[in-house]
């Protein structure tokens, strides 16, 4: 009895202390107002919206494991004699960076697990960000009012690539050193200023003495700080701008229907975070990755076969291998086209397209309204075709980055394989675009038939003259709603031959985007209902022409 009373008094004091702390904070900041709004926020219940959370939780694993590794890693390139536990390398002169990485792997308790978890988390983080961006692109979630948040996401993707390359290059093993040698050649290929930039970054001629420590500072301080800041901005904008959602009964362009943040979404998100942590821990424990002791320390005049970077920059390796040799000398400056075009111009063009695409599509569409309903990819065949073409282009370049390995495994000619990849680099995306566009239109046509004829029941009957036919039944209201409530702009009218060139180009591009379409059979009442559900939440639908 006495213990129960003491326990009750302690609990009462704790509750009173917590309440007083809350009152103090609430009097000085809008805690109640913000907490109430945040806890009432609705989150759409669909698996595709969890891709961004996978990226967030893998980044959390990166921060935690990276903090552990920072305690033991030394980025110095000063030479020391290795005296650790790994016998085959004992007594060899290596850099402190390589030595400390070996010490982490073999002599620090849990060090190898942390190293491998960190590397796997980096791969999952970049993959999750990339797949999340593809979800945003294919569903049109980058449109107004989310153009700025799309730019923040593209910047996060760019920083993730930079962070991954910096971390991959730190151990000073033969594989990462080969990657840095390639990076040095890429910097040198920049006309006029390339030699100055390379000399400054490496602290002298390659391999230099300064880059490793500068990459270390970038990897553990500057880039993570920018990532954390931009992730915070990205999440704040998601909360402020509300979530997009799929078209379903009750979901319109003016509301958000979903689970409240607490307790449903918090419980689901917590479970997902534990799954991400657990999967990465298992992968770090049983799946070997980046065994630097097999590669050996970096020696500038040596390179190993099967030397490819991590997958997210593998497309640059493939582009370098496919580009024919060629260089110009203009006014004493060398233009190394075989390096400049695939390794500088190509990635620059990639990110220019990513940053500018929302503006380009808005201009082509003439669309000025806000969009909170997700597009189904099949309803935007041109956009979907362009996205699939880009994925195929990336896949061809990634495969080309391992042409030597493919040739060795399948006993093929490296030269012949290179020419095959060169042809596929141009023909593959075009074929992918055409096929994807036709498939999207065919799916729309199939849905039109479903709306007109109903769905097959599987019951076959025979009429009196002996003919065979199959019965159909109408679609359920939820599926009919999903097929009908969609927001597809009409192509802009051609302004005439006397119009400015800009307007004529805009009309032609609009006709290319939305000219070939499959309209769904609707009544006047249904069209009115569709217009109301897809109307602009700000201006009531003014600003664009829709189906």
Coordinates of C-alpha atoms in Angstrom, one line a residue:
X1 CA 0.0 0.0 0.0
X2 CA 2.8 2.4 0.9
X3 CA 4.6 1.7 -2.4
X4 CA 1.4 2.4 -4.3
X5 CA 1.0 5.7 -2.6
X6 CA 4.6 6.7 -3.3
X7 CA 4.2 5.6 -7.0
X8 CA 1.0 7.7 -7.3
X9 CA 2.7 10.7 -5.8
X10 CA 5.6 10.4 -8.2
X11 CA 3.3 10.1 -11.2
X12 CA 1.3 13.1 -10.0
X13 CA 4.5 15.2 -9.7
X14 CA 5.7 14.1 -13.2
X15 CA 2.3 15.0 -14.7
X16 CA 2.3 18.4 -12.9
X17 CA 5.9 19.1 -14.0
X18 CA 5.1 18.2 -17.6
X19 CA 2.0 20.4 -17.6
X20 CA 3.9 23.3 -16.1
X21 CA 6.6 22.9 -18.8
X22 CA 3.9 22.8 -21.5
X23 CA 2.3 26.0 -20.1
X24 CA 5.6 27.8 -20.0
X25 CA 6.4 26.8 -23.6
X26 CA 2.9 27.6 -24.8
X27 CA 3.0 31.1 -23.4
X28 CA 6.1 31.9 -25.3
X29 CA 5.5 30.0 -28.6
X30 CA 2.3 28.8 -30.4
X31 CA 2.8 25.2 -29.2
X32 CA -0.9 24.4 -28.8
X33 CA -1.9 25.9 -32.2
X34 CA 0.9 24.3 -34.1
X35 CA 0.6 20.9 -32.4
X36 CA -3.2 20.8 -32.9
X37 CA -2.8 21.6 -36.6
X38 CA 0.0 19.0 -37.0
X39 CA -1.8 16.2 -35.2
X40 CA -5.0 16.8 -37.2
X41 CA -3.1 16.7 -40.5
X42 CA -4.4 14.1 -42.9
X43 CA -2.0 11.7 -44.7
X44 CA -3.3 9.8 -47.8
X45 CA -3.2 6.0 -47.2
X46 CA -1.3 4.7 -50.2
X47 CA 2.0 2.8 -50.4
X48 CA 3.5 5.1 -53.0
X49 CA 3.5 8.0 -50.5
X50 CA 5.9 6.0 -48.3
X51 CA 8.8 6.1 -50.8
X52 CA 9.9 9.5 -49.4
X53 CA 9.8 8.1 -45.9
X54 CA 12.1 5.3 -46.9
X55 CA 14.6 7.9 -48.1
X56 CA 14.2 9.8 -44.8
X57 CA 14.8 6.8 -42.6
X58 CA 17.7 5.5 -44.6
X59 CA 19.2 9.0 -44.2
X60 CA 18.7 8.7 -40.5
X61 CA 20.7 5.4 -40.6
X62 CA 23.4 7.2 -42.6
X63 CA 23.7 9.9 -39.9
X64 CA 23.9 7.5 -37.0
X65 CA 26.4 5.1 -38.6
X66 CA 28.4 7.9 -40.1
X67 CA 28.7 9.5 -36.7
X68 CA 30.2 6.2 -35.4
X69 CA 32.6 5.9 -38.3
X70 CA 33.8 9.5 -37.9
X71 CA 35.2 8.6 -34.5
X72 CA 37.7 6.2 -36.0
X73 CA 38.4 7.3 -39.6
X74 CA 41.5 9.4 -40.4
X75 CA 41.4 11.0 -43.9
X76 CA 45.1 11.7 -44.1
X77 CA 47.1 10.5 -47.1
X78 CA 50.3 10.3 -45.0
X79 CA 52.0 6.9 -45.4
X80 CA 52.1 4.4 -42.4
X81 CA 53.0 0.7 -42.2
X82 CA 49.9 -1.4 -41.7
X83 CA 50.2 -3.5 -38.5
X84 CA 46.5 -4.6 -38.1
X85 CA 44.8 -7.9 -38.0
X86 CA 44.5 -8.6 -41.8
X87 CA 47.5 -10.8 -42.5
X88 CA 47.9 -10.4 -46.3
X89 CA 48.4 -6.7 -46.0
X90 CA 50.5 -6.6 -42.8
X91 CA 53.7 -4.7 -43.2
X92 CA 52.6 -2.8 -46.4
X93 CA 53.0 0.9 -46.6
X94 CA 49.5 2.4 -46.9
X95 CA 47.8 5.8 -46.3
X96 CA 46.3 6.6 -43.0
X97 CA 42.9 6.7 -44.6
X98 CA 43.3 3.2 -45.9
X99 CA 44.8 2.0 -42.6
X100 CA 42.0 3.5 -40.5
X101 CA 39.4 1.9 -42.7
X102 CA 41.1 -1.5 -42.3
X103 CA 41.2 -0.9 -38.6
X104 CA 37.5 -0.1 -38.6
X105 CA 36.8 -3.3 -40.5
X106 CA 38.9 -5.8 -38.5
X107 CA 39.9 -4.3 -35.1
X108 CA 37.0 -2.0 -34.0
X109 CA 34.1 -3.9 -32.4
X110 CA 31.1 -3.6 -34.7
X111 CA 33.1 -1.5 -37.1
X112 CA 32.6 -3.7 -40.2
X113 CA 28.9 -3.9 -39.5
X114 CA 28.7 -0.1 -39.3
X115 CA 30.7 0.4 -42.4
X116 CA 28.5 -2.0 -44.4
X117 CA 25.3 -0.6 -43.0
X118 CA 26.5 2.9 -43.9
X119 CA 27.3 1.9 -47.5
X120 CA 24.0 0.0 -47.9
X121 CA 22.1 2.9 -46.4
X122 CA 23.7 5.3 -48.9
X123 CA 22.6 3.1 -51.9
X124 CA 19.1 2.8 -50.5
X125 CA 18.9 6.5 -49.8
X126 CA 19.8 7.5 -53.4
X127 CA 17.5 4.8 -54.8
X128 CA 14.6 5.9 -52.6
X129 CA 15.1 9.5 -53.6
X130 CA 15.3 8.6 -57.2
X131 CA 12.2 6.4 -57.1
X132 CA 10.3 9.0 -55.1
X133 CA 11.1 11.6 -57.7
X134 CA 9.9 9.2 -60.4
X135 CA 6.6 8.9 -58.5
X136 CA 6.3 12.6 -58.3
X137 CA 7.1 13.0 -62.1
X138 CA 4.7 10.3 -63.4
X139 CA 1.8 11.4 -61.2
X140 CA 2.2 15.1 -62.0
X141 CA 2.8 16.0 -58.3
X142 CA 5.4 18.6 -59.4
X143 CA 2.7 21.0 -60.7
X144 CA 1.5 24.2 -59.1
X145 CA 1.8 24.8 -56.2
X146 CA 4.7 22.4 -55.7
X147 CA 7.2 23.6 -58.3
X148 CA 9.5 25.0 -55.6
X149 CA 9.3 21.7 -53.6
X150 CA 10.2 19.8 -56.8
X151 CA 13.3 22.0 -57.2
X152 CA 14.2 21.3 -53.5
X153 CA 13.9 17.5 -54.2
X154 CA 16.1 17.8 -57.3
X155 CA 18.7 19.6 -55.3
X156 CA 18.5 16.9 -52.6
X157 CA 19.1 14.3 -55.3
X158 CA 22.1 16.2 -56.6
X159 CA 23.5 16.5 -53.1
X160 CA 22.9 12.8 -52.5
X161 CA 25.0 12.0 -55.5
X162 CA 27.8 14.3 -54.4
X163 CA 27.6 12.9 -50.8
X164 CA 27.7 9.3 -52.1
X165 CA 30.7 10.0 -54.4
X166 CA 32.6 11.8 -51.6
X167 CA 32.1 8.9 -49.2
X168 CA 32.9 6.3 -51.8
X169 CA 36.2 8.1 -52.5
X170 CA 37.5 8.4 -48.9
X171 CA 39.0 4.9 -48.1
X172 CA 41.9 5.5 -50.6
X173 CA 41.7 1.9 -51.9
X174 CA 42.4 1.0 -55.5
X175 CA 38.8 1.1 -56.6
X176 CA 38.0 4.6 -55.1
X177 CA 41.4 5.9 -56.2
X178 CA 40.5 4.9 -59.8
X179 CA 37.3 6.8 -59.4
X180 CA 39.1 9.9 -58.3
X181 CA 41.5 9.5 -61.2
X182 CA 38.5 9.6 -63.5
X183 CA 37.1 12.6 -61.7
X184 CA 40.4 14.4 -62.1
X185 CA 40.2 13.8 -65.9
X186 CA 36.6 15.1 -66.0
X187 CA 37.6 18.3 -64.2
X188 CA 40.6 18.7 -66.5
X189 CA 38.3 18.4 -69.6
X190 CA 36.5 21.7 -68.7
X191 CA 37.8 24.2 -71.2
X192 CA 40.0 27.1 -70.1
X193 CA 39.5 26.7 -66.3
X194 CA 39.8 22.9 -66.0
X195 CA 43.5 22.7 -65.2
X196 CA 43.2 25.5 -62.6
X197 CA 40.2 23.8 -60.9
X198 CA 41.9 20.4 -60.8
X199 CA 45.1 21.9 -59.4
X200 CA 43.1 23.8 -56.7
X201 CA 40.9 20.8 -55.8
X202 CA 43.7 18.2 -55.6
X203 CA 46.3 20.6 -54.1
X204 CA 48.7 20.0 -57.0
X205 CA 49.1 17.5 -59.8
X206 CA 47.2 14.2 -59.3
X207 CA 47.0 12.5 -56.9
X208 CA 47.8 15.6 -54.8
X209 CA 47.6 15.8 -51.1
X210 CA 44.6 17.9 -50.2
X211 CA 41.5 16.3 -51.9
X212 CA 41.0 13.5 -49.4
X213 CA 40.7 15.9 -46.4
X214 CA 38.5 18.3 -48.4
X215 CA 36.2 15.5 -49.4
X216 CA 36.1 14.4 -45.8
X217 CA 34.9 17.8 -44.7
X218 CA 32.4 17.9 -47.5
X219 CA 31.2 14.4 -46.6
X220 CA 30.8 14.8 -42.8
X221 CA 29.9 18.5 -42.5
X222 CA 28.9 20.7 -45.5
X223 CA 26.8 18.3 -47.6
X224 CA 25.1 16.6 -44.6
X225 CA 24.3 20.0 -43.2
X226 CA 22.7 21.1 -46.5
X227 CA 20.8 17.8 -46.8
X228 CA 19.4 18.2 -43.3
X229 CA 18.4 21.8 -44.0
X230 CA 16.8 20.9 -47.3
X231 CA 15.0 17.9 -45.9
X232 CA 13.5 20.1 -43.2
X233 CA 12.4 22.6 -45.8
X234 CA 11.0 19.8 -48.0
X235 CA 8.9 18.4 -45.1
X236 CA 7.7 21.8 -44.0
X237 CA 6.5 22.5 -47.5
X238 CA 4.8 19.1 -47.7
X239 CA 2.9 20.0 -44.5
X240 CA 2.1 23.5 -45.7
X241 CA 1.1 22.6 -49.3
X242 CA -0.9 19.4 -48.3
X243 CA -0.5 16.0 -49.9
X244 CA -1.6 15.0 -53.3
X245 CA -4.0 12.1 -53.5
X246 CA -5.4 9.6 -55.9
X247 CA -8.8 10.2 -57.4
X248 CA -11.4 8.2 -55.4
X249 CA -14.9 8.9 -54.1
X250 CA -14.8 11.8 -51.7
X251 CA -11.4 13.0 -52.8
X252 CA -11.4 16.2 -54.8
X253 CA -8.9 18.9 -55.8
X254 CA -10.1 20.9 -52.7
X255 CA -9.6 18.5 -49.9
X256 CA -7.2 15.9 -48.4
X257 CA -8.7 12.6 -47.3
X258 CA -6.6 10.3 -45.2
X259 CA -5.5 9.1 -41.8
X260 CA -4.8 11.6 -39.0
X261 CA -1.1 12.0 -38.1
X262 CA -1.7 10.7 -34.6
X263 CA -2.0 7.9 -33.8
X264 CA -2.5 6.1 -37.2
X265 CA 0.1 7.7 -39.3
X266 CA 2.6 7.9 -36.5
X267 CA 2.2 4.2 -35.8
X268 CA 2.5 3.2 -39.5
X269 CA 5.6 5.5 -40.0
X270 CA 7.3 4.2 -36.8
X271 CA 6.8 0.6 -38.0
X272 CA 8.3 1.6 -41.4
X273 CA 11.3 3.2 -39.8
X274 CA 12.0 0.1 -37.7
X275 CA 11.7 -2.0 -40.9
X276 CA 14.2 0.2 -42.7
X277 CA 16.6 0.0 -39.8
X278 CA 16.2 -3.7 -39.5
X279 CA 16.6 -4.5 -43.2
X280 CA 19.7 -2.3 -43.4
X281 CA 21.1 -4.0 -40.3
X282 CA 20.6 -7.4 -41.8
X283 CA 22.1 -6.4 -45.1
X284 CA 25.1 -4.9 -43.3
X285 CA 25.5 -8.1 -41.4
X286 CA 25.2 -10.7 -44.1
X287 CA 25.8 -9.0 -47.5
X288 CA 29.4 -8.0 -48.1
X289 CA 29.9 -4.7 -49.8
X290 CA 33.1 -2.7 -50.7
X291 CA 35.7 -5.1 -49.4
X292 CA 38.6 -2.7 -49.7
X293 CA 41.1 -5.4 -48.4
X294 CA 40.5 -7.3 -51.6
X295 CA 41.2 -4.1 -53.7
X296 CA 44.4 -3.1 -51.9
X297 CA 45.7 0.5 -51.4
X298 CA 45.6 3.0 -54.2
X299 CA 48.7 3.2 -56.3
X300 CA 48.4 5.8 -59.1
X301 CA 50.0 3.7 -61.9
X302 CA 47.7 0.7 -61.2
X303 CA 44.1 -0.1 -62.0
X304 CA 42.1 -3.3 -61.5
X305 CA 39.6 -4.9 -63.9
X306 CA 35.9 -4.7 -63.2
X307 CA 36.3 -1.2 -61.7
X308 CA 32.9 0.4 -61.7
X309 CA 31.6 3.1 -59.3
X310 CA 28.4 2.7 -57.3
X311 CA 25.3 2.4 -59.5
X312 CA 24.0 5.9 -59.1
X313 CA 27.0 7.4 -61.0
X314 CA 27.5 4.3 -63.2
X315 CA 25.8 6.1 -66.1
X316 CA 28.7 8.5 -66.3
X317 CA 31.1 5.5 -66.6
X318 CA 29.0 4.1 -69.4
X319 CA 28.8 7.5 -71.2
X320 CA 32.6 7.8 -71.1
X321 CA 33.0 4.3 -72.5
X322 CA 30.5 4.9 -75.4
X323 CA 31.8 8.3 -76.4
X324 CA 34.2 8.1 -79.4
X325 CA 37.6 9.7 -79.0
X326 CA 38.0 13.2 -80.3
X327 CA 39.5 16.5 -79.2
X328 CA 40.1 20.0 -80.6
X329 CA 42.8 22.5 -80.0
X330 CA 41.5 26.1 -80.2
X331 CA 43.7 29.1 -79.3
X332 CA 45.9 26.9 -77.2
X333 CA 43.1 25.3 -75.3
X334 CA 42.2 21.6 -75.6
X335 CA 38.6 20.6 -75.9
X336 CA 38.4 16.9 -74.9
X337 CA 35.0 16.1 -76.4
X338 CA 35.3 12.4 -75.4
X339 CA 35.3 13.4 -71.7
X340 CA 33.6 16.8 -71.8
X341 CA 30.4 15.8 -73.5
X342 CA 29.6 12.5 -71.5
X343 CA 30.9 13.6 -68.1
X344 CA 30.2 17.3 -67.9
X345 CA 27.6 18.3 -70.5
X346 CA 25.4 15.2 -70.1
X347 CA 24.9 15.5 -66.3
X348 CA 24.5 19.3 -66.5
X349 CA 21.8 18.8 -69.2
X350 CA 20.1 16.1 -67.0
X351 CA 19.7 18.5 -64.1
X352 CA 18.7 21.4 -66.3
X353 CA 15.9 19.3 -67.6
X354 CA 14.9 18.2 -64.1
X355 CA 14.8 21.7 -62.8
X356 CA 13.0 23.2 -65.8
X357 CA 10.5 20.5 -66.6
X358 CA 7.6 21.8 -64.4
X359 CA 7.9 25.3 -66.0
X360 CA 8.1 23.7 -69.5
X361 CA 4.9 21.6 -69.0
X362 CA 3.0 24.5 -67.5
X363 CA 3.9 26.6 -70.5
X364 CA 2.9 23.9 -73.0
X365 CA -0.3 23.3 -71.2
X366 CA -1.2 26.9 -70.5
X367 CA -2.2 25.7 -67.0
X368 CA -2.4 28.2 -64.2
X369 CA -4.5 26.2 -61.6
X370 CA -3.4 24.3 -58.5
X371 CA -3.4 20.5 -58.7
X372 CA -3.9 18.2 -55.7
X373 CA -5.1 15.1 -57.5
X374 CA -2.5 12.7 -58.8
X375 CA -2.4 11.9 -62.5
X376 CA -2.5 8.3 -63.5
X377 CA 0.5 7.7 -65.8
X378 CA -1.7 6.2 -68.5
X379 CA -3.7 9.5 -68.7
X380 CA -0.6 11.5 -69.7
X381 CA 0.9 9.3 -72.4
X382 CA 3.5 11.8 -73.6
X383 CA 4.8 12.6 -70.2
X384 CA 4.9 8.9 -69.3
X385 CA 6.6 8.1 -72.5
X386 CA 9.3 10.7 -72.0
X387 CA 9.9 9.4 -68.4
X388 CA 10.2 5.8 -69.6
X389 CA 12.6 6.9 -72.4
X390 CA 14.8 8.6 -69.9
X391 CA 14.9 5.5 -67.7
X392 CA 15.8 3.3 -70.7
X393 CA 18.6 5.8 -71.6
X394 CA 19.9 5.6 -68.1
X395 CA 19.7 1.8 -68.1
X396 CA 21.7 1.6 -71.4
X397 CA 24.4 3.8 -70.0
X398 CA 24.5 1.8 -66.8
X399 CA 25.0 -1.4 -68.7
X400 CA 27.6 0.2 -70.9
X401 CA 29.6 1.0 -67.8
X402 CA 30.1 -2.7 -67.3
X403 CA 30.7 -3.7 -71.0
X404 CA 34.0 -5.3 -70.1
X405 CA 32.4 -7.5 -67.5
X406 CA 29.5 -8.4 -69.8
X407 CA 31.9 -9.2 -72.6
X408 CA 34.0 -11.5 -70.3
X409 CA 31.1 -13.3 -68.9
X410 CA 29.3 -13.9 -72.2
X411 CA 32.4 -14.3 -74.3
X412 CA 31.6 -11.3 -76.5
X413 CA 33.7 -8.7 -78.3
X414 CA 34.1 -5.5 -76.2
X415 CA 34.2 -3.5 -79.4
X416 CA 31.1 -5.1 -80.8
X417 CA 29.3 -4.7 -77.5
X418 CA 30.2 -1.0 -77.4
X419 CA 28.7 -0.4 -80.8
X420 CA 25.5 -2.2 -79.8
X421 CA 25.2 0.1 -76.8
X422 CA 25.9 3.1 -79.0
X423 CA 23.0 2.2 -81.2
X424 CA 20.7 1.4 -78.2
X425 CA 21.5 4.7 -76.6
X426 CA 19.7 6.5 -79.5
X427 CA 17.2 3.8 -80.6
X428 CA 16.2 2.5 -77.2
X429 CA 14.7 5.7 -75.8
X430 CA 12.8 6.4 -79.0
X431 CA 11.3 2.9 -79.1
X432 CA 10.5 3.1 -75.4
X433 CA 8.7 6.4 -75.9
X434 CA 6.7 5.1 -78.8
X435 CA 5.8 1.8 -77.2
X436 CA 4.9 3.5 -73.8
X437 CA 2.7 6.1 -75.5
X438 CA 0.8 3.4 -77.5
X439 CA 0.4 1.3 -74.4
X440 CA -1.0 4.2 -72.4
X441 CA -3.5 5.0 -75.2
X442 CA -4.5 1.3 -75.4
X443 CA -5.1 1.2 -71.7
X444 CA -7.3 4.3 -72.0
X445 CA -9.2 2.7 -74.9
X446 CA -9.7 -0.4 -72.8
X447 CA -11.2 1.7 -70.0
X448 CA -13.5 3.4 -72.4
X449 CA -14.8 0.0 -73.5
X450 CA -15.3 -1.0 -69.8
X451 CA -17.4 2.2 -69.3
X452 CA -19.4 1.5 -72.4
X453 CA -19.9 -2.3 -72.1
X454 CA -19.2 -3.1 -68.5
X455 CA -16.9 -5.8 -67.2
X456 CA -16.9 -9.4 -68.3
X457 CA -18.5 -11.7 -65.8
X458 CA -17.0 -14.9 -67.2
X459 CA -20.5 -16.4 -67.8
X460 CA -21.1 -17.6 -71.4
X461 CA -24.5 -18.3 -72.7
X462 CA -25.9 -19.6 -76.0
X463 CA -28.8 -17.9 -77.8
X464 CA -31.5 -19.7 -79.8
X465 CA -29.7 -19.4 -83.2
X466 CA -26.7 -21.0 -81.6
X467 CA -24.5 -17.9 -81.1
X468 CA -22.2 -17.7 -78.1
X469 CA -21.9 -14.5 -76.1
X470 CA -20.7 -13.4 -72.7
X471 CA -22.5 -11.3 -70.1
X472 CA -21.3 -8.0 -68.7
X473 CA -22.0 -6.1 -65.6
X474 CA -21.5 -2.4 -64.9
X475 CA -18.5 -1.1 -63.0
X476 CA -18.7 -0.4 -59.3
X477 CA -19.0 3.3 -58.4
X478 CA -15.5 3.5 -56.9
X479 CA -13.8 2.2 -60.1
X480 CA -16.1 4.3 -62.3
X481 CA -15.1 7.4 -60.3
X482 CA -11.4 6.6 -60.7
X483 CA -11.8 6.3 -64.5
X484 CA -13.9 9.4 -65.0
X485 CA -12.5 11.9 -62.6
X486 CA -9.3 12.9 -64.3
X487 CA -7.7 16.2 -65.2
X488 CA -6.4 16.2 -68.8
X489 CA -6.0 19.6 -70.5
X490 CA -7.3 20.2 -74.0
X491 CA -4.6 21.1 -76.6
X492 CA -4.2 24.8 -77.2
X493 CA -5.8 26.2 -80.3
X494 CA -3.5 27.1 -83.1
X495 CA -3.1 30.9 -83.1
X496 CA -2.7 31.2 -86.8
X497 CA 0.2 31.8 -89.2
X498 CA 0.5 35.5 -88.2
X499 CA 1.0 34.8 -84.5
X500 CA 4.4 35.1 -82.9
X501 CA 6.7 32.1 -83.2
X502 CA 6.6 31.5 -79.5
X503 CA 2.8 31.1 -79.6
X504 CA 2.9 28.8 -82.6
X505 CA 5.6 26.6 -81.0
X506 CA 3.6 26.4 -77.8
X507 CA 0.5 25.4 -79.8
X508 CA 2.4 22.7 -81.7
X509 CA 3.9 21.3 -78.5
X510 CA 0.5 21.3 -76.8
X511 CA -1.0 19.4 -79.7
X512 CA 1.8 16.9 -79.4
X513 CA 1.2 16.5 -75.7
X514 CA -2.6 16.3 -75.7
X515 CA -3.7 16.0 -79.3
X516 CA -4.0 12.2 -79.4
X517 CA -6.4 11.2 -76.6
X518 CA -9.2 8.8 -75.7
X519 CA -12.2 10.7 -74.3
X520 CA -14.4 8.8 -71.9
X521 CA -18.2 8.5 -72.4
X522 CA -19.9 10.8 -69.9
X523 CA -23.2 12.4 -69.6
X524 CA -23.7 16.2 -69.1
X525 CA -24.3 15.7 -65.4
X526 CA -21.1 13.6 -65.1
X527 CA -19.1 16.2 -66.9
X528 CA -20.4 18.8 -64.5
X529 CA -19.5 16.7 -61.5
X530 CA -16.0 16.0 -62.9
X531 CA -15.4 19.7 -63.4
X532 CA -16.5 20.4 -59.8
X533 CA -14.2 17.8 -58.4
X534 CA -11.1 18.9 -60.4
X535 CA -11.8 22.7 -60.1
X536 CA -9.0 25.0 -59.0
X537 CA -9.3 25.3 -55.2
X538 CA -8.3 29.0 -55.4
X539 CA -10.2 30.3 -58.4
X540 CA -12.9 27.7 -58.9
X541 CA -11.4 26.2 -62.1
X542 CA -10.4 29.3 -64.1
X543 CA -7.0 29.2 -65.8
X544 CA -6.9 26.1 -68.0
X545 CA -8.9 24.0 -70.4
X546 CA -9.7 20.5 -69.2
X547 CA -11.6 17.4 -70.5

